Short mmCIF file of N, CA, C and O in Angstrom, two decimals:
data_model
loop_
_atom_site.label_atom_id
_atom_site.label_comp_id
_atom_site.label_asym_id
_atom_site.label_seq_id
_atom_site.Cartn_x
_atom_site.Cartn_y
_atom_site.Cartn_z
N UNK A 248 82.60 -104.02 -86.54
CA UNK A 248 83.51 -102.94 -86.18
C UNK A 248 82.78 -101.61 -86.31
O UNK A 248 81.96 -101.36 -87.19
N UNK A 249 83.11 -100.90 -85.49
CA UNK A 249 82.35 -99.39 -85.58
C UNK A 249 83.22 -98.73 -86.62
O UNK A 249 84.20 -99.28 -87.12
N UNK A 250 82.63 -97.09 -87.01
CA UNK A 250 83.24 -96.43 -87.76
C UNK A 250 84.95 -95.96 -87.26
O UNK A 250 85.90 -95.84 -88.02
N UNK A 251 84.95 -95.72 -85.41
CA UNK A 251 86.09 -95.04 -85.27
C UNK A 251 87.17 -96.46 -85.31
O UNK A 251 88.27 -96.19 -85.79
N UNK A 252 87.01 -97.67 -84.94
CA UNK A 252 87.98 -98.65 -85.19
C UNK A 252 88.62 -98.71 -86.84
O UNK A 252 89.80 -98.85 -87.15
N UNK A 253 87.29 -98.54 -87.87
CA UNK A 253 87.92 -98.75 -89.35
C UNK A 253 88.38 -97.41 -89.39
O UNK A 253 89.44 -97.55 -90.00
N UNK A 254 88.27 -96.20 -89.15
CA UNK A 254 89.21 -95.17 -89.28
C UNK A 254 90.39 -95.56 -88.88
O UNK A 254 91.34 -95.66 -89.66
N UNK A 255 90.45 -95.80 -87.73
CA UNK A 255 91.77 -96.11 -87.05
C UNK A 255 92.66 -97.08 -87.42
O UNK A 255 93.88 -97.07 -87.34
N UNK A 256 91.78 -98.05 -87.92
CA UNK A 256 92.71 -99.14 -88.81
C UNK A 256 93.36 -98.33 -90.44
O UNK A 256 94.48 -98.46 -90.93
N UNK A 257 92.78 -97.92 -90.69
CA UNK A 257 92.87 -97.44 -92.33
C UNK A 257 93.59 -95.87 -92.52
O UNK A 257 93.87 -95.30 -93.57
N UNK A 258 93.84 -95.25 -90.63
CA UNK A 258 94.34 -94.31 -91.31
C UNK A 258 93.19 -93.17 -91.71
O UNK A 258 93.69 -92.05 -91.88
N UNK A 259 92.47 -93.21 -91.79
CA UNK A 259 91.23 -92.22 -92.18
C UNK A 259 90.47 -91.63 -91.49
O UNK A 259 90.15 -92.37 -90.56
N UNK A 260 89.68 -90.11 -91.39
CA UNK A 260 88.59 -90.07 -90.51
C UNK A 260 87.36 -90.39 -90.79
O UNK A 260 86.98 -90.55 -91.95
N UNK A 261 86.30 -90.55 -89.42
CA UNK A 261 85.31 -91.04 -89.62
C UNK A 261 84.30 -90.16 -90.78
O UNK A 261 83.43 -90.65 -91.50
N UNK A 262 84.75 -88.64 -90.71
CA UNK A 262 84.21 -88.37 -91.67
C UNK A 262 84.69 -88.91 -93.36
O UNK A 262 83.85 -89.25 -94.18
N UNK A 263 85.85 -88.90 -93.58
CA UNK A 263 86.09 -89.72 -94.96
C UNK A 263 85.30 -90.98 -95.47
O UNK A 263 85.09 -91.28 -96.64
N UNK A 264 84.93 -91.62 -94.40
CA UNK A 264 84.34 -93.08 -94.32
C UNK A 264 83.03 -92.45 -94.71
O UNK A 264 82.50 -92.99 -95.68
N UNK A 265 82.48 -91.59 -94.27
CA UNK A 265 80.69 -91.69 -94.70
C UNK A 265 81.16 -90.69 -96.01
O UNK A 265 80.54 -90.53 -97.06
N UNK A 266 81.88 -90.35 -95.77
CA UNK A 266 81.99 -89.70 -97.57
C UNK A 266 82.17 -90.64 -98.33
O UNK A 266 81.38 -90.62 -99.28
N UNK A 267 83.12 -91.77 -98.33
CA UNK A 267 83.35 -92.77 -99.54
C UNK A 267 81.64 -93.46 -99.83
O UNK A 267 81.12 -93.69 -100.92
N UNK A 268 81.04 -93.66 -98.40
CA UNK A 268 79.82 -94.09 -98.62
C UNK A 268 78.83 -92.94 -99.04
O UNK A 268 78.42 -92.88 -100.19
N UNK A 269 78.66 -92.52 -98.59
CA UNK A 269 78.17 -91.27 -99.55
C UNK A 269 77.75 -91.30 -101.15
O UNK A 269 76.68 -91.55 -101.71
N UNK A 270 79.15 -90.92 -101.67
CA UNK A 270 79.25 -91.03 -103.09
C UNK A 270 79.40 -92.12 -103.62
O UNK A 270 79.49 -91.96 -104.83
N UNK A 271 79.50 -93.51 -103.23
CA UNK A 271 79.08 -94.95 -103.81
C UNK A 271 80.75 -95.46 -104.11
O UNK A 271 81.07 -96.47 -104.73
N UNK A 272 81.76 -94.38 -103.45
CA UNK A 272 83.34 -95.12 -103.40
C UNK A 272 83.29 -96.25 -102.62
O UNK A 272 84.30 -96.95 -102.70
N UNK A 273 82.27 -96.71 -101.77
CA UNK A 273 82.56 -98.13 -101.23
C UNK A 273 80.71 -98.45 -101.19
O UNK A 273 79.73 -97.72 -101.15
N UNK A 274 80.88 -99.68 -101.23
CA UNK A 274 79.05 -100.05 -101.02
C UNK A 274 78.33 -99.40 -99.95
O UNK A 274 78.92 -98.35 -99.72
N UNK A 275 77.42 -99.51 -99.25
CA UNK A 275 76.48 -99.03 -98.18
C UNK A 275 76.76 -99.98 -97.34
O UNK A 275 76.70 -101.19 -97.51
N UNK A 276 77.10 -99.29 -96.27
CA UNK A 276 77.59 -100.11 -94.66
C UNK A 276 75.97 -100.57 -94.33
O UNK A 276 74.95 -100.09 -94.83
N UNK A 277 76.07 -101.53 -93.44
CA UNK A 277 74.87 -101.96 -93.06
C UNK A 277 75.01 -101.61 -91.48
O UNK A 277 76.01 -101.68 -90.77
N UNK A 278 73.38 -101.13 -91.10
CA UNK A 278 73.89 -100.41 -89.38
C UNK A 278 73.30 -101.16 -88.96
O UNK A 278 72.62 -102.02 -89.51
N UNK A 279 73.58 -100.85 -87.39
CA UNK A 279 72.55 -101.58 -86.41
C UNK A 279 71.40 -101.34 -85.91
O UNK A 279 71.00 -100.29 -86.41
N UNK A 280 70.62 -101.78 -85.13
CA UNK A 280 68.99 -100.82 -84.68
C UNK A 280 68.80 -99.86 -84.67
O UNK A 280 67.81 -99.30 -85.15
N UNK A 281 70.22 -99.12 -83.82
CA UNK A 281 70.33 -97.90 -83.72
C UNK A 281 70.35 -96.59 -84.71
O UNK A 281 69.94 -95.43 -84.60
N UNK A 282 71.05 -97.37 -85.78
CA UNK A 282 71.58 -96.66 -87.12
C UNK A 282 72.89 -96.40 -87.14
O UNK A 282 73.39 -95.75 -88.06
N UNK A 283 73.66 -96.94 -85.99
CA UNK A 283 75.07 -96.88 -86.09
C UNK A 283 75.74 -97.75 -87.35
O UNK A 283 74.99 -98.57 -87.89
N UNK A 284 77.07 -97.61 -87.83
CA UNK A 284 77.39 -98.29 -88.83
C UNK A 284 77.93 -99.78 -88.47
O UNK A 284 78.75 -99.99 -87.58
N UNK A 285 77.74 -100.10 -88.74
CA UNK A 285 78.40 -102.02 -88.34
C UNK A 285 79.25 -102.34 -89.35
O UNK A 285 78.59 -102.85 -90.26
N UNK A 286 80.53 -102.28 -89.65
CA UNK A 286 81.42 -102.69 -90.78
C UNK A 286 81.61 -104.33 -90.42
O UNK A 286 81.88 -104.82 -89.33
N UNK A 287 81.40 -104.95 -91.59
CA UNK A 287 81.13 -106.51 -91.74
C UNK A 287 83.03 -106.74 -92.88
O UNK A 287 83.10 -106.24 -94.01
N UNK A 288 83.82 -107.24 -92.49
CA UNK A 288 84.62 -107.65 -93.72
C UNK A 288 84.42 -107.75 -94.57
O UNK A 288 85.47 -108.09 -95.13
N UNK A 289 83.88 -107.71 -95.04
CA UNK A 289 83.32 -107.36 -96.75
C UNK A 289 83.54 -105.88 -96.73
O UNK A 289 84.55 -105.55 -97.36
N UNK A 290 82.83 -104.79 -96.12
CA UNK A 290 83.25 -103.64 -95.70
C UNK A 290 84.90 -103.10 -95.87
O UNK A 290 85.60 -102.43 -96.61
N UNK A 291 84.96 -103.91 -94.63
CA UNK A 291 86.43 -103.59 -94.88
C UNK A 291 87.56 -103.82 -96.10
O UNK A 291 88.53 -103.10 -96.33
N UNK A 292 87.24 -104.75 -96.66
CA UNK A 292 87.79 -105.27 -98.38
C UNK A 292 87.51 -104.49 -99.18
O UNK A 292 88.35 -104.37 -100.07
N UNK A 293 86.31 -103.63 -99.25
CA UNK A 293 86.00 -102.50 -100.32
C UNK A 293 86.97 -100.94 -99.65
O UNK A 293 87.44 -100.10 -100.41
N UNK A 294 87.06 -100.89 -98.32
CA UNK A 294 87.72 -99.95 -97.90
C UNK A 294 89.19 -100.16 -98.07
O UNK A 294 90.04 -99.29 -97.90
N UNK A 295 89.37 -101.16 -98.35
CA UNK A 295 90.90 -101.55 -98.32
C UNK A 295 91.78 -101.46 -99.89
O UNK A 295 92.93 -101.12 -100.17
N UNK A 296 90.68 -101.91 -100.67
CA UNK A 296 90.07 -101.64 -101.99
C UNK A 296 90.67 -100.13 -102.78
O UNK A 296 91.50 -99.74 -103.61
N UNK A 297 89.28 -99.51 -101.57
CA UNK A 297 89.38 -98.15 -102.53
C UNK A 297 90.74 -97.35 -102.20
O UNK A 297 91.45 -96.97 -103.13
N UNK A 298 91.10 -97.09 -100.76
CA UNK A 298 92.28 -96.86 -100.47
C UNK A 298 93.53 -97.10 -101.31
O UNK A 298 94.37 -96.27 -101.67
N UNK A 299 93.48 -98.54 -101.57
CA UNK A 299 94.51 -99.05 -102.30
C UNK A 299 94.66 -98.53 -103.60
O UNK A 299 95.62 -97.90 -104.04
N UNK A 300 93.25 -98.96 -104.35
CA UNK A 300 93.35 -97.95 -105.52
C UNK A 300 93.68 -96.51 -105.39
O UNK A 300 94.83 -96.30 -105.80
N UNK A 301 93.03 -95.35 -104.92
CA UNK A 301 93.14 -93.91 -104.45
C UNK A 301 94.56 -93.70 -104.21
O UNK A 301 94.91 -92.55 -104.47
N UNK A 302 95.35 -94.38 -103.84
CA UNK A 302 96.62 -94.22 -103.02
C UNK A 302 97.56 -94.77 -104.39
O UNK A 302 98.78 -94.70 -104.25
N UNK A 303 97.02 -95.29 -105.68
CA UNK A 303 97.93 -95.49 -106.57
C UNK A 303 97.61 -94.34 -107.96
O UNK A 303 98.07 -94.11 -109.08
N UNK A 304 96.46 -93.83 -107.02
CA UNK A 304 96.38 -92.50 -108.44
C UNK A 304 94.65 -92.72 -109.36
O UNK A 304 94.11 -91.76 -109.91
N UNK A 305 94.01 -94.16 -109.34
CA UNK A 305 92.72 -94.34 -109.80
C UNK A 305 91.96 -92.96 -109.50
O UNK A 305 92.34 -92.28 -108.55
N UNK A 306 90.82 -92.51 -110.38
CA UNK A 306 90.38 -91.65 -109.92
C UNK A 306 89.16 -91.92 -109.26
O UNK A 306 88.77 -93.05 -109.53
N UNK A 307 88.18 -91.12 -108.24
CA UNK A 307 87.05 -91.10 -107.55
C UNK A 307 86.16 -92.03 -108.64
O UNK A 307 85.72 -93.17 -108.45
N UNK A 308 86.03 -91.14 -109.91
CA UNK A 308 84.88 -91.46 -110.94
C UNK A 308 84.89 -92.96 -111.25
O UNK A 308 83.83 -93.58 -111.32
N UNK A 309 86.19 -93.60 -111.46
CA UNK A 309 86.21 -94.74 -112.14
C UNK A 309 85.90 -95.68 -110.99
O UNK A 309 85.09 -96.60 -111.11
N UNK A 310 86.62 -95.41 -109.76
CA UNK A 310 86.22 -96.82 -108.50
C UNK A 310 84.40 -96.26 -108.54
O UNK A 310 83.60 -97.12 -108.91
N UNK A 311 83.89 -94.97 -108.18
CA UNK A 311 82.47 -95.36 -107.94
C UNK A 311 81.68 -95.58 -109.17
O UNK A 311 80.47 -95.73 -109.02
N UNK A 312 82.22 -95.64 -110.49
CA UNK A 312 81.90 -96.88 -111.64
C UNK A 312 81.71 -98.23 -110.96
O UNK A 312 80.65 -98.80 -110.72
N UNK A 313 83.13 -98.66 -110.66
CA UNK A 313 83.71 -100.00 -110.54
C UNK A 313 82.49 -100.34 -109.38
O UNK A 313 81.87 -101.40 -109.45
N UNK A 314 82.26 -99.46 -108.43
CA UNK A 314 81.19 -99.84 -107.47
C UNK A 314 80.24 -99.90 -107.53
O UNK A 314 79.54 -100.71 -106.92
N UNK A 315 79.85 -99.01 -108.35
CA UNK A 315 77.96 -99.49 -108.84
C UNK A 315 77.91 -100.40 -109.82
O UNK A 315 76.98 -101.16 -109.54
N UNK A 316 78.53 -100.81 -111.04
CA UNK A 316 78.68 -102.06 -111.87
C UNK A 316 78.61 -103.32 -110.39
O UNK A 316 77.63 -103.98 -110.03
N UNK A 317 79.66 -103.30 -109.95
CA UNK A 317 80.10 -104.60 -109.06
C UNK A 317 78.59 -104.97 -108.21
O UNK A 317 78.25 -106.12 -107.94
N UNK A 318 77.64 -103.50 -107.79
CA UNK A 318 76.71 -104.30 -106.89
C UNK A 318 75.35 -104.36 -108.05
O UNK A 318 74.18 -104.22 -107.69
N UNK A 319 75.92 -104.66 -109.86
CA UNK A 319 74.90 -104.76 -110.60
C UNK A 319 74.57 -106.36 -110.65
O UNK A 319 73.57 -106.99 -111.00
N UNK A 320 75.64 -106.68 -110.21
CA UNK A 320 76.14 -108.38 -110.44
C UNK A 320 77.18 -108.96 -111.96
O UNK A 320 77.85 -108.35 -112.79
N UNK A 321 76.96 -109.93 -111.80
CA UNK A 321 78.09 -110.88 -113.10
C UNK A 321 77.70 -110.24 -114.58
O UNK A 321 78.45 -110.33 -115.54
N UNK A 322 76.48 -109.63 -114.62
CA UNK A 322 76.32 -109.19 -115.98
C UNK A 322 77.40 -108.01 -116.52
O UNK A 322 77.84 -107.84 -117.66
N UNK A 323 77.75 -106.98 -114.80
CA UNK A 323 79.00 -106.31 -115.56
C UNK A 323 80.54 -106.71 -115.27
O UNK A 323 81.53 -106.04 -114.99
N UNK A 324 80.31 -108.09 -115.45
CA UNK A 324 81.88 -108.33 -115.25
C UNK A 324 82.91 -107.50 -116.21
O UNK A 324 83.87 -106.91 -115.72
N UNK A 325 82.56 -107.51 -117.89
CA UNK A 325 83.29 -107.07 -118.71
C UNK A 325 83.75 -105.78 -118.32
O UNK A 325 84.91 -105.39 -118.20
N UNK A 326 82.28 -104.93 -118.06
CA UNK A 326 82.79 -103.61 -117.94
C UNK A 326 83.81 -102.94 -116.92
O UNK A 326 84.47 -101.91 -116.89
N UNK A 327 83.51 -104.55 -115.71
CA UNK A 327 84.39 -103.84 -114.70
C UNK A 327 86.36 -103.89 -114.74
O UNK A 327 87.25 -103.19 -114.25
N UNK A 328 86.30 -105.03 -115.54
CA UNK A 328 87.75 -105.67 -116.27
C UNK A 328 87.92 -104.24 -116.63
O UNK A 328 88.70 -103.55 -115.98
N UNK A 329 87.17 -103.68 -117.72
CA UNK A 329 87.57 -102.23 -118.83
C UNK A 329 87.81 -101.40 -117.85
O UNK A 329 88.89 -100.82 -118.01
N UNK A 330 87.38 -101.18 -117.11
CA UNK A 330 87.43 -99.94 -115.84
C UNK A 330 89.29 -100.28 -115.60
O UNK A 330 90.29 -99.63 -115.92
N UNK A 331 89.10 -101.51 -114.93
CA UNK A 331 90.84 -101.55 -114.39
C UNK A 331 91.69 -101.80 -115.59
O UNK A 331 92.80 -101.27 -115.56
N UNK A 332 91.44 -102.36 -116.43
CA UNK A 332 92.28 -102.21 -117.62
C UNK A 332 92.73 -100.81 -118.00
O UNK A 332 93.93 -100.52 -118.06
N UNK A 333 91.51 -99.70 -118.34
CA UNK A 333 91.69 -98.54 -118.87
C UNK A 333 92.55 -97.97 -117.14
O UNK A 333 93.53 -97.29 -117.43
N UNK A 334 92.47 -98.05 -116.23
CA UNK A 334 93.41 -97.67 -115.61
C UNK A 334 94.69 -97.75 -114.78
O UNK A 334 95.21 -97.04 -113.92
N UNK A 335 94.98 -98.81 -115.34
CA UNK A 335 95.90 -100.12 -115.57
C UNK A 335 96.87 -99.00 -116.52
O UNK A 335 97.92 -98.52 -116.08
N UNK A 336 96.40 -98.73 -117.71
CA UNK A 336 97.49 -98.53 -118.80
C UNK A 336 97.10 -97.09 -118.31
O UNK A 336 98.22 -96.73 -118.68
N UNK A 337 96.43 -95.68 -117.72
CA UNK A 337 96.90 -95.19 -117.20
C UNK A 337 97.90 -94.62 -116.08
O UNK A 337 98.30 -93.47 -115.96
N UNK A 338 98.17 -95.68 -115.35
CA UNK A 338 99.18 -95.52 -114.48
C UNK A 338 100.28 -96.15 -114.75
O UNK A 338 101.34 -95.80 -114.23
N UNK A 339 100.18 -97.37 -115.75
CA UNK A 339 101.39 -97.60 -116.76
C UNK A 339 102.36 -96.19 -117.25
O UNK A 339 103.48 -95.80 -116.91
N UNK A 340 101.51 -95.76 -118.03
CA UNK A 340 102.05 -94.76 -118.75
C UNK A 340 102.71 -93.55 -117.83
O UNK A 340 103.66 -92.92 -118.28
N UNK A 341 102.05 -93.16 -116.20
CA UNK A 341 102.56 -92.04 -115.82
C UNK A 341 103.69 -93.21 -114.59
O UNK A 341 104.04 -92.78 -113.49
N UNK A 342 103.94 -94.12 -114.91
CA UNK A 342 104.99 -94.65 -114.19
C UNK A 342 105.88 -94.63 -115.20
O UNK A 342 106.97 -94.43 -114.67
N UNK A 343 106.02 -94.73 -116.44
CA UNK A 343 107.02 -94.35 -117.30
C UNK A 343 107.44 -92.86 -117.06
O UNK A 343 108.62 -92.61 -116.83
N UNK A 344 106.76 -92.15 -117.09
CA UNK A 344 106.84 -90.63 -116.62
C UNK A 344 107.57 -90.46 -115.68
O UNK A 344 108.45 -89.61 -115.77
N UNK A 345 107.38 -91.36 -114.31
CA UNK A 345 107.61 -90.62 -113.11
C UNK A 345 109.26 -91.15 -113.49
O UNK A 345 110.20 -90.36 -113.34
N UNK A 346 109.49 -92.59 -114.02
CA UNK A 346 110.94 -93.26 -114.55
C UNK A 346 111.72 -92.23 -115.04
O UNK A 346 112.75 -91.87 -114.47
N UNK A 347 111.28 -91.70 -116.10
CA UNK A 347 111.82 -90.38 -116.94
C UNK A 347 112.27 -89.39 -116.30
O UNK A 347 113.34 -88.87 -116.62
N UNK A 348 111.47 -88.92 -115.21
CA UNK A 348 111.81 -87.83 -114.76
C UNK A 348 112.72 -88.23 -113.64
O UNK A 348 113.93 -88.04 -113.80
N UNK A 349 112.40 -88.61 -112.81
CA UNK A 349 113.94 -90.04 -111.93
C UNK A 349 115.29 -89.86 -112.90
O UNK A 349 116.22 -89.14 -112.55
N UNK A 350 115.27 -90.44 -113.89
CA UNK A 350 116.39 -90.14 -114.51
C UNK A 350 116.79 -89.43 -115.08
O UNK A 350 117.68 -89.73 -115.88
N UNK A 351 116.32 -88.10 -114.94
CA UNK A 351 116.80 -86.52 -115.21
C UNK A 351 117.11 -85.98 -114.20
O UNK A 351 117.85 -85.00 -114.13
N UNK A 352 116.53 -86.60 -113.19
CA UNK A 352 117.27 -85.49 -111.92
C UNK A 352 118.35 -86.38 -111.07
O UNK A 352 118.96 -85.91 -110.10
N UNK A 353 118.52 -87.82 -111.58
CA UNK A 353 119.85 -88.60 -111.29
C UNK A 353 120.66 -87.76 -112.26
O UNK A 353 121.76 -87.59 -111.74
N UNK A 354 120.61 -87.26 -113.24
CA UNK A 354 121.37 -87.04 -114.43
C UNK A 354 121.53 -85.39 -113.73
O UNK A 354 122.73 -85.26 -113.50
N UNK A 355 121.09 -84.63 -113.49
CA UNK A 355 121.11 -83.49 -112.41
C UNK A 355 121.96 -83.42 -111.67
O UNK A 355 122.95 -82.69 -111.70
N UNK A 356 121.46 -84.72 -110.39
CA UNK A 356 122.55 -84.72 -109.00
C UNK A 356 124.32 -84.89 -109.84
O UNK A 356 125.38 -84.30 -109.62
N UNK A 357 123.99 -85.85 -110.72
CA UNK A 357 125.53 -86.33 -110.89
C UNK A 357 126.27 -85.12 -111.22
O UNK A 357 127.39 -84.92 -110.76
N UNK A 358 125.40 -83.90 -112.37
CA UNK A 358 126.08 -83.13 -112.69
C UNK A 358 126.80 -82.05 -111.04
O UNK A 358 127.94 -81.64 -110.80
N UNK A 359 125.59 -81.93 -110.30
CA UNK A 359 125.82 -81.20 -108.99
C UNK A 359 127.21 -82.21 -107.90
O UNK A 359 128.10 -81.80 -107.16
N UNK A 360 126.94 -83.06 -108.15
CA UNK A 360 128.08 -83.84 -107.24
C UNK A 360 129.78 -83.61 -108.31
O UNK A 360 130.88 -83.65 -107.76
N UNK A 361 129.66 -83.46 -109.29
CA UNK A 361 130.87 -83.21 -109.85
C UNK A 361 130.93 -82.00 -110.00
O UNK A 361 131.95 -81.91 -110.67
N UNK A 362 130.55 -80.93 -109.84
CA UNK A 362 131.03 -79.35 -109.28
C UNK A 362 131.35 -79.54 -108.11
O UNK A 362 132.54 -79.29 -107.89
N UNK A 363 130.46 -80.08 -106.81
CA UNK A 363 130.71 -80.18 -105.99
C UNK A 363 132.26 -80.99 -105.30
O UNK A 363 132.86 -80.75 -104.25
N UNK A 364 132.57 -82.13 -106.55
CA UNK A 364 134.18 -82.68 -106.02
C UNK A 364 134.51 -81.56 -106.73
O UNK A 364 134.71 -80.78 -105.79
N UNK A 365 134.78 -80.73 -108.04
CA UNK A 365 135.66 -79.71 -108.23
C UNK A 365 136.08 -78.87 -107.47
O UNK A 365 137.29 -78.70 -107.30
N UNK A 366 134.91 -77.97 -106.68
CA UNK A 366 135.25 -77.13 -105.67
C UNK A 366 136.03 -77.77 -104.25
O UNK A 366 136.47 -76.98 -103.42
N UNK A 367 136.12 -78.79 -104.12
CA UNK A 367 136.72 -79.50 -102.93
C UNK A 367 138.04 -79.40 -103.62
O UNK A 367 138.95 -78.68 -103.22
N UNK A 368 138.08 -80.15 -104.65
CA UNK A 368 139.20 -80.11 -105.23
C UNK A 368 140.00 -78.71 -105.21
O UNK A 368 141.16 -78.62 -104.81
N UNK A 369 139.45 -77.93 -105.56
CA UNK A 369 140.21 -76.30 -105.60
C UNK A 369 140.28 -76.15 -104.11
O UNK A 369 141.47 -76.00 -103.83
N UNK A 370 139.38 -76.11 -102.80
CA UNK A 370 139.86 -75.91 -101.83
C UNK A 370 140.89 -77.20 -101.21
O UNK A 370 141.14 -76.85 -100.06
N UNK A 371 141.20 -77.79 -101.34
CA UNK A 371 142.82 -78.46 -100.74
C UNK A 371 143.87 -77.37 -101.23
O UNK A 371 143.76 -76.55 -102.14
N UNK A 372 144.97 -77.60 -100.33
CA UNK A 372 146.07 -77.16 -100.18
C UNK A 372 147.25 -77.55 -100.91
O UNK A 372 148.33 -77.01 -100.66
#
């Protein structure tokens, strides 16, 4: 697959794509004679990957950890577990947050919807 098809699949521009490669957010695409990029499925699984993570809040630093460990081989399995673990129980914790705050502004509307029947109430006849 070329670069503008995996943009187009993923939602992204082609410049984002040589940025993730760039900074080591996804492995090194392998090109063709030319030097064009050739995305192989494997490719696409790390793009699908980082997206996925990025899009749940992981930060840059920890996936291009997770990416240079992963192309160290099996020796950093542990460390790479710790990576998603440690951000595992970070987004644990700010999903309790986001819960909390959900139920302060349910606790909000309700108060606004019962002024709101009062004043109905006062305007009838």
């Amino acid at each position: 697959m070329n670069i503008a098809q995996v943009a187009k699949q993923f939602d992204l521009t082609a410049a984002t794509l040589r940025y993730y490669e760039r900074i080591g957010l996804i492995p090194p695409v392998k090109r063709k004679e030319n030097g064009i990029r050739n995305y192989s499925e494997e490719d696409i699984k790390w793009i699908e990957f980082a997206k996925c993570m990025r899009n749940a809040g992981l930060s840059i630093e920890s996936l291009i950890e997770y990416t240079s460990l992963f192309a160290e081989g099996d020796k950093t399995l542990k460390a790479r577990k710790n990576i998603l673990v440690e951000e595992r129980q970070r987004l644990a914790a700010k999903l309790l947050e986001v819960e909390e705050t959900v139920k302060r502004l349910d606790k909000k509307i309700e108060y606004y919807d019962g002024l709101l029947l009062k004043k109905e109430e006062e305007m009838k006849c």
